[in-house]
């Protein structure tokens, strides 16, 4: 039996809705299925205005435009994230300023943010690694004190809550991803949540190639003009139809994925107590969406042995992110690996376990056996 790293989950209504969207002959963005998805997401999670876009990457790029990032502005983000978080910043000519992570959560270490703020700092972009919320309340406090914008990269945390509020509801802007590897998917897709009402009109212009087409659609104007920056930040209604089938059944998806989290805590808690590994701690402030599960080993050698041994048995676990500050692009901004020693160290010892919704009982039993045997044989 092969245990892949990830499998997309289908709720069953995708085909019906996609065919319906095709037959409607309204295939471009912001048609019936886009509207249904937006309404449902807003209702389910009490979010600001939602713009469905072609990817989580596009959401970050549209957010960077909306935040009006300028050449030379500094933006604080964790080094432990995906390239897209940093690209959205550098595409505007702004400068990424990398912050350490807290190894307990692998999210931005909020106690280290203030020391990075300068007169040029414009924005903070925290992420929620593995769907586990960062301390966004503390990030918002710092941002308020220094009058900074916060764009929360919630690509992995759709459905997660922190202190009773959806992760996407806290910051000025939040970005979700509906990539195949995320909890709720349409293959490629994303959303920009705009929680600042005064930014919503401009967001429509940016989404529609810098035109005020929205005002024509709303009957305010008779012709539309080129009024702003912009791009084509729209998700096709055909993909939104697929997405609707997923959002409609999101509780079901979260529940199925919760079984995987439970399995990993059942397996690994004992080894954590023995001091062999470290696993995430889910505090009472968090409700998680069960996006992923990671394990940090004590040494790089143990991590490698674990991954290799699982692979020989047909189980595909992977390393997490390679830190951005020590990647070739990070170095081009003047960073050296030793500038963020904590991130460099924990990232080298982290393993991401296979994870998908709809895992079967026999797959769970098989996976449990293999992991426990591997831990007993190789790690103890
Ligand atoms: C997946 C992901 C993205 C990018 O989303 P896409 O939809 O693949 O473009 C950005 N940031 C983080 C943290 C992600 O996990």
Coordinates of C-alpha atoms and ligand atoms in Angstrom, one line a residue:
X1 CA 0.0 0.0 0.0
X2 CA 1.4 3.4 -1.0
X3 CA 0.7 6.4 1.2
X4 CA 1.1 9.6 -0.9
X5 CA 1.8 12.9 0.7
X6 CA -1.5 14.4 -0.4
X7 CA -4.7 13.5 -2.4
X8 CA -7.4 16.0 -3.4
X9 CA -10.7 15.3 -1.8
X10 CA -14.0 15.5 -3.8
X11 CA -17.3 16.1 -2.1
X12 CA -19.4 14.7 -4.9
X13 CA -21.1 17.8 -6.3
X14 CA -18.1 19.2 -8.2
X15 CA -19.0 17.6 -11.6
X16 CA -22.7 18.7 -11.4
X17 CA -21.8 22.3 -10.6
X18 CA -19.0 22.6 -13.1
X19 CA -21.2 21.3 -15.9
X20 CA -23.9 23.7 -14.8
X21 CA -21.4 26.6 -14.9
X22 CA -20.3 25.6 -18.4
X23 CA -23.9 25.4 -19.6
X24 CA -24.7 28.8 -18.2
X25 CA -22.4 30.3 -20.9
X26 CA -21.2 32.8 -18.2
X27 CA -17.6 31.6 -17.7
X28 CA -15.6 34.6 -16.7
X29 CA -15.2 36.0 -13.2
X30 CA -17.8 37.2 -10.7
X31 CA -20.7 35.3 -12.1
X32 CA -23.2 33.0 -10.2
X33 CA -20.8 30.5 -8.7
X34 CA -18.3 33.2 -7.6
X35 CA -21.2 35.0 -5.9
X36 CA -22.3 31.8 -4.2
X37 CA -18.8 31.0 -2.9
X38 CA -18.3 34.6 -1.7
X39 CA -21.6 34.7 0.2
X40 CA -21.1 31.3 1.8
X41 CA -17.5 32.1 2.9
X42 CA -18.5 35.5 4.3
X43 CA -21.4 33.9 6.2
X44 CA -19.5 30.9 7.4
X45 CA -16.6 32.9 8.8
X46 CA -17.7 36.5 9.2
X47 CA -15.2 37.9 6.8
X48 CA -14.9 41.3 5.1
X49 CA -15.3 41.6 1.3
X50 CA -14.0 38.7 -0.6
X51 CA -12.4 38.8 -4.1
X52 CA -11.9 35.4 -5.8
X53 CA -8.6 35.3 -7.7
X54 CA -6.7 32.8 -9.7
X55 CA -4.4 31.7 -6.8
X56 CA -3.1 32.4 -3.4
X57 CA -0.1 34.0 -5.1
X58 CA -2.4 36.3 -7.0
X59 CA -4.2 37.3 -3.8
X60 CA -0.9 38.3 -2.2
X61 CA 0.1 40.3 -5.3
X62 CA -3.3 42.1 -5.5
X63 CA -3.0 42.8 -1.7
X64 CA 0.4 44.3 -2.2
X65 CA -1.0 46.6 -4.9
X66 CA -3.9 47.5 -2.7
X67 CA -1.6 48.3 0.2
X68 CA 0.2 50.7 -2.1
X69 CA 3.6 49.2 -1.5
X70 CA 6.3 51.5 -3.0
X71 CA 9.9 51.0 -4.0
X72 CA 12.1 50.9 -0.9
X73 CA 9.3 50.2 1.6
X74 CA 10.2 47.5 4.1
X75 CA 7.9 44.6 4.8
X76 CA 8.4 42.2 7.7
X77 CA 7.7 38.5 7.1
X78 CA 8.9 35.2 8.5
X79 CA 11.7 33.6 6.6
X80 CA 9.9 30.3 7.0
X81 CA 7.3 30.7 4.3
X82 CA 6.5 30.0 0.6
X83 CA 8.3 32.1 -2.1
X84 CA 4.9 33.7 -3.1
X85 CA 4.7 35.7 0.2
X86 CA 8.1 37.3 -0.5
X87 CA 7.5 37.7 -4.3
X88 CA 4.4 39.8 -3.7
X89 CA 6.7 42.2 -1.8
X90 CA 9.7 42.3 -4.1
X91 CA 7.5 42.6 -7.3
X92 CA 6.6 46.1 -6.0
X93 CA 10.3 47.0 -5.4
X94 CA 9.8 46.7 -1.7
X95 CA 12.3 45.1 0.6
X96 CA 11.7 41.9 2.5
X97 CA 12.8 42.0 6.2
X98 CA 12.9 38.5 7.5
X99 CA 11.9 37.6 11.0
X100 CA 12.6 34.4 13.1
X101 CA 9.9 31.9 13.8
X102 CA 8.7 30.6 17.2
X103 CA 9.7 26.9 17.0
X104 CA 6.6 25.9 19.1
X105 CA 4.4 26.9 16.2
X106 CA 6.7 27.6 13.2
X107 CA 5.0 31.0 12.9
X108 CA 6.4 34.4 13.1
X109 CA 8.0 35.1 16.6
X110 CA 6.0 38.2 17.6
X111 CA 8.5 39.1 20.3
X112 CA 11.1 39.8 17.6
X113 CA 9.0 41.9 15.2
X114 CA 9.3 45.3 16.9
X115 CA 13.2 45.2 16.8
X116 CA 12.9 45.0 12.9
X117 CA 10.7 48.1 12.5
X118 CA 12.4 51.2 11.0
X119 CA 11.1 54.5 9.5
X120 CA 10.7 52.6 6.2
X121 CA 8.5 49.8 7.5
X122 CA 5.1 49.7 5.8
X123 CA 3.7 46.3 6.3
X124 CA 3.8 43.0 8.2
X125 CA 2.9 39.7 6.5
X126 CA 2.6 36.8 8.9
X127 CA 1.5 33.3 7.8
X128 CA -0.3 30.4 9.5
X129 CA 2.0 27.4 8.9
X130 CA 0.2 24.1 8.6
X131 CA -3.1 25.9 9.3
X132 CA -2.1 26.7 12.9
X133 CA -2.9 30.4 13.6
X134 CA -0.1 32.8 14.4
X135 CA -0.5 35.2 17.3
X136 CA -2.3 37.6 15.0
X137 CA -3.7 39.6 17.9
X138 CA -0.2 40.6 18.9
X139 CA 0.8 41.4 15.3
X140 CA -2.2 43.7 15.1
X141 CA -1.2 45.5 18.3
X142 CA 2.2 46.2 17.0
X143 CA 0.8 47.3 13.6
X144 CA -1.5 49.7 15.4
X145 CA 1.3 51.2 17.5
X146 CA 3.5 51.9 14.5
X147 CA 0.6 52.5 12.0
X148 CA 1.5 49.6 9.7
X149 CA -0.6 47.5 7.4
X150 CA -1.1 43.8 8.0
X151 CA -1.6 41.4 5.2
X152 CA -2.2 38.0 6.7
X153 CA -1.1 35.1 4.5
X154 CA -3.8 32.6 5.5
X155 CA -3.2 30.4 2.4
X156 CA -3.1 27.3 4.7
X157 CA -5.6 28.3 7.4
X158 CA -9.0 28.6 5.7
X159 CA -11.4 27.5 8.5
X160 CA -9.0 28.1 11.3
X161 CA -9.9 30.4 14.2
X162 CA -7.8 32.4 16.7
X163 CA -9.5 33.6 19.9
X164 CA -12.9 33.0 18.4
X165 CA -12.3 34.9 15.1
X166 CA -11.5 33.4 11.7
X167 CA -7.9 33.9 10.7
X168 CA -9.0 35.8 7.6
X169 CA -11.0 38.3 9.7
X170 CA -8.2 39.9 11.7
X171 CA -5.9 41.9 9.4
X172 CA -6.4 44.7 6.9
X173 CA -6.0 42.0 4.2
X174 CA -5.9 38.2 4.3
X175 CA -5.1 35.8 1.5
X176 CA -6.5 32.3 1.0
X177 CA -5.3 29.6 -1.4
X178 CA -7.5 27.0 -3.0
X179 CA -4.6 25.1 -4.6
X180 CA -5.0 21.4 -5.0
X181 CA -2.8 20.8 -1.9
X182 CA -4.9 23.0 0.4
X183 CA -8.0 21.9 2.4
X184 CA -10.6 23.5 0.1
X185 CA -9.6 23.5 -3.5
X186 CA -10.5 24.1 -7.2
X187 CA -7.1 23.1 -8.6
X188 CA -5.7 26.6 -8.7
X189 CA -7.5 29.4 -7.0
X190 CA -7.4 31.9 -4.1
X191 CA -9.2 34.8 -2.4
X192 CA -8.2 38.2 -1.1
X193 CA -10.2 39.3 1.9
X194 CA -10.4 43.0 2.3
X195 CA -11.4 43.9 5.9
X196 CA -11.0 47.7 5.3
X197 CA -14.3 49.0 3.8
X198 CA -12.6 52.1 2.4
X199 CA -10.3 49.8 0.2
X200 CA -13.1 47.8 -1.4
X201 CA -13.9 50.0 -4.4
X202 CA -10.2 50.2 -5.3
X203 CA -10.0 46.5 -5.0
X204 CA -12.6 46.1 -7.6
X205 CA -10.6 48.3 -10.0
X206 CA -7.4 46.4 -9.4
X207 CA -9.2 43.1 -10.0
X208 CA -10.7 44.3 -13.3
X209 CA -7.4 45.3 -15.1
X210 CA -7.4 48.8 -13.5
X211 CA -10.8 49.8 -14.9
X212 CA -13.9 51.1 -13.2
X213 CA -16.0 48.4 -14.9
X214 CA -17.6 47.7 -11.6
X215 CA -19.3 51.1 -11.6
X216 CA -20.8 50.3 -15.0
X217 CA -22.1 46.9 -13.8
X218 CA -23.6 48.7 -10.8
X219 CA -25.3 51.2 -13.1
X220 CA -23.3 54.1 -11.7
X221 CA -21.6 54.9 -15.0
X222 CA -22.3 54.1 -18.6
X223 CA -18.7 53.6 -19.9
X224 CA -15.7 52.3 -18.1
X225 CA -12.2 53.7 -18.1
X226 CA -8.6 52.9 -17.2
X227 CA -8.5 54.5 -13.7
X228 CA -5.8 52.6 -11.7
X229 CA -3.2 50.0 -11.7
X230 CA -4.5 46.5 -12.1
X231 CA -4.3 43.1 -13.6
X232 CA -6.7 40.2 -14.3
X233 CA -7.2 39.0 -10.8
X234 CA -10.4 37.0 -11.5
X235 CA -11.3 33.4 -11.0
X236 CA -13.3 31.7 -13.8
X237 CA -16.9 30.9 -12.8
X238 CA -16.1 27.3 -14.0
X239 CA -13.5 26.9 -11.3
X240 CA -15.7 28.7 -8.8
X241 CA -18.3 26.0 -9.4
X242 CA -15.8 23.4 -8.3
X243 CA -15.0 25.5 -5.3
X244 CA -18.6 25.9 -4.4
X245 CA -19.0 22.2 -4.1
X246 CA -16.1 22.2 -1.6
X247 CA -17.2 25.2 0.5
X248 CA -20.7 23.8 0.7
X249 CA -19.3 20.7 2.4
X250 CA -16.4 22.3 4.3
X251 CA -17.5 21.0 7.7
X252 CA -17.4 17.6 6.3
X253 CA -13.9 18.2 4.9
X254 CA -12.6 19.6 8.2
X255 CA -14.1 16.7 10.1
X256 CA -12.5 14.1 7.8
X257 CA -9.1 15.8 8.1
X258 CA -9.5 16.0 11.9
X259 CA -9.1 12.2 12.0
X260 CA -5.7 12.5 10.5
X261 CA -4.6 15.1 13.2
X262 CA -5.9 12.8 15.8
X263 CA -4.0 9.8 14.4
X264 CA -0.7 11.8 14.5
X265 CA -1.2 13.0 18.0
X266 CA -2.0 9.4 19.1
X267 CA 1.2 8.2 17.5
X268 CA 3.6 11.1 18.3
X269 CA 2.6 12.4 21.8
X270 CA 4.4 9.5 23.5
X271 CA 7.6 10.2 21.6
X272 CA 7.4 13.9 22.4
X273 CA 7.1 13.0 26.1
X274 CA 10.2 10.8 25.7
X275 CA 12.1 13.9 24.3
X276 CA 12.6 12.3 20.9
X277 CA 10.7 14.8 18.8
X278 CA 8.6 17.9 19.0
X279 CA 5.1 18.3 17.6
X280 CA 2.8 21.3 17.4
X281 CA 0.9 22.5 20.5
X282 CA -2.7 23.4 19.8
X283 CA -3.7 25.9 22.5
X284 CA -7.2 26.7 23.7
X285 CA -7.0 30.0 21.8
X286 CA -6.9 28.0 18.5
X287 CA -9.4 26.1 16.4
X288 CA -7.5 24.4 13.7
X289 CA -8.6 23.5 10.1
X290 CA -6.4 20.3 10.1
X291 CA -4.4 21.4 7.2
X292 CA -1.1 19.6 7.9
X293 CA 1.0 18.0 10.6
X294 CA 4.7 18.4 11.3
X295 CA 7.3 16.7 13.4
X296 CA 10.7 18.2 14.4
X297 CA 13.4 15.7 15.1
X298 CA 16.4 16.3 17.4
X299 CA 19.0 16.0 14.7
X300 CA 19.1 16.4 10.9
X301 CA 20.4 12.8 10.6
X302 CA 17.4 11.4 12.5
X303 CA 15.0 13.5 10.3
X304 CA 16.7 12.1 7.1
X305 CA 16.7 8.6 8.4
X306 CA 13.0 8.8 9.2
X307 CA 12.0 10.2 5.8
X308 CA 14.2 7.7 3.9
X309 CA 12.9 4.8 5.9
X310 CA 9.3 5.8 5.4
X311 CA 9.9 6.1 1.7
X312 CA 11.3 2.6 1.4
X313 CA 8.0 1.5 2.9
X314 CA 5.9 3.5 0.4
X315 CA 5.1 6.4 2.8
X316 CA 5.8 9.9 1.4
X317 CA 6.7 12.4 4.1
X318 CA 8.6 15.6 3.1
X319 CA 10.7 18.4 4.5
X320 CA 9.0 21.7 5.0
X321 CA 10.1 25.1 3.6
X322 CA 13.7 25.9 2.8
X323 CA 14.1 29.3 4.7
X324 CA 13.9 32.3 2.3
X325 CA 16.6 34.4 3.9
X326 CA 19.3 31.8 3.1
X327 CA 17.9 31.0 -0.4
X328 CA 19.7 32.6 -3.5
X329 CA 17.1 35.4 -3.6
X330 CA 17.3 36.0 0.2
X331 CA 21.1 36.3 -0.2
X332 CA 20.7 38.8 -2.9
X333 CA 19.0 41.0 -0.3
X334 CA 22.1 40.7 1.9
X335 CA 21.1 37.9 4.2
X336 CA 23.4 35.1 5.4
X337 CA 22.1 31.8 6.9
X338 CA 23.4 32.8 10.4
X339 CA 21.3 35.9 10.4
X340 CA 18.3 33.8 11.4
X341 CA 19.8 30.9 13.3
X342 CA 16.6 29.6 14.9
X343 CA 14.8 29.4 11.6
X344 CA 17.8 27.8 9.9
X345 CA 18.0 25.2 12.6
X346 CA 14.4 24.1 13.1
X347 CA 13.7 24.1 9.4
X348 CA 16.5 21.6 8.8
X349 CA 14.9 19.2 11.3
X350 CA 11.2 19.4 10.3
X351 CA 9.2 16.7 8.5
X352 CA 5.7 17.2 7.1
X353 CA 3.6 14.0 7.3
X354 CA 1.2 12.7 4.7
X355 CA -2.2 14.4 5.0
X356 CA -5.5 14.4 3.2
X357 CA -9.2 14.3 3.9
X358 CA -11.0 11.0 3.3
X359 CA -8.2 8.7 4.5
X360 CA -9.5 5.2 5.0
X361 CA -9.5 3.1 8.1
X362 CA -7.1 0.6 6.5
X363 CA -4.8 3.5 5.4
X364 CA -4.7 4.8 8.9
X365 CA -3.9 1.4 10.4
X366 CA -1.1 0.9 7.8
X367 CA 0.4 4.3 8.4
X368 CA 0.3 3.9 12.1
X369 CA 2.1 0.6 12.0
X370 CA 4.8 1.9 9.7
X371 CA 5.5 5.1 11.7
X372 CA 5.6 3.3 15.0
X373 CA 7.9 0.6 13.7
X374 CA 10.2 3.2 12.1
X375 CA 10.3 5.3 15.3
X376 CA 11.1 2.2 17.5
X377 CA 13.7 0.9 15.1
X378 CA 15.5 4.0 13.9
X379 CA 14.9 6.9 16.4
X380 CA 14.9 5.4 19.9
Ligands
LIG1 C1 0.0 27.7 -0.9 C2 0.6 28.9 -0.4 C3 0.7 30.1 -1.1 C4 0.4 30.1 -2.6 O1 -0.9 29.7 -3.0 P1 -1.1 29.3 -4.5 O2 -2.6 29.2 -4.5 O3 -0.4 28.0 -4.7 O4 -0.6 30.4 -5.3 C5 1.2 31.2 -0.5 N1 1.6 31.2 0.8 C6 1.5 30.1 1.5 C7 1.9 30.2 3.0 C8 1.0 28.9 1.0 O5 1.0 27.8 1.8

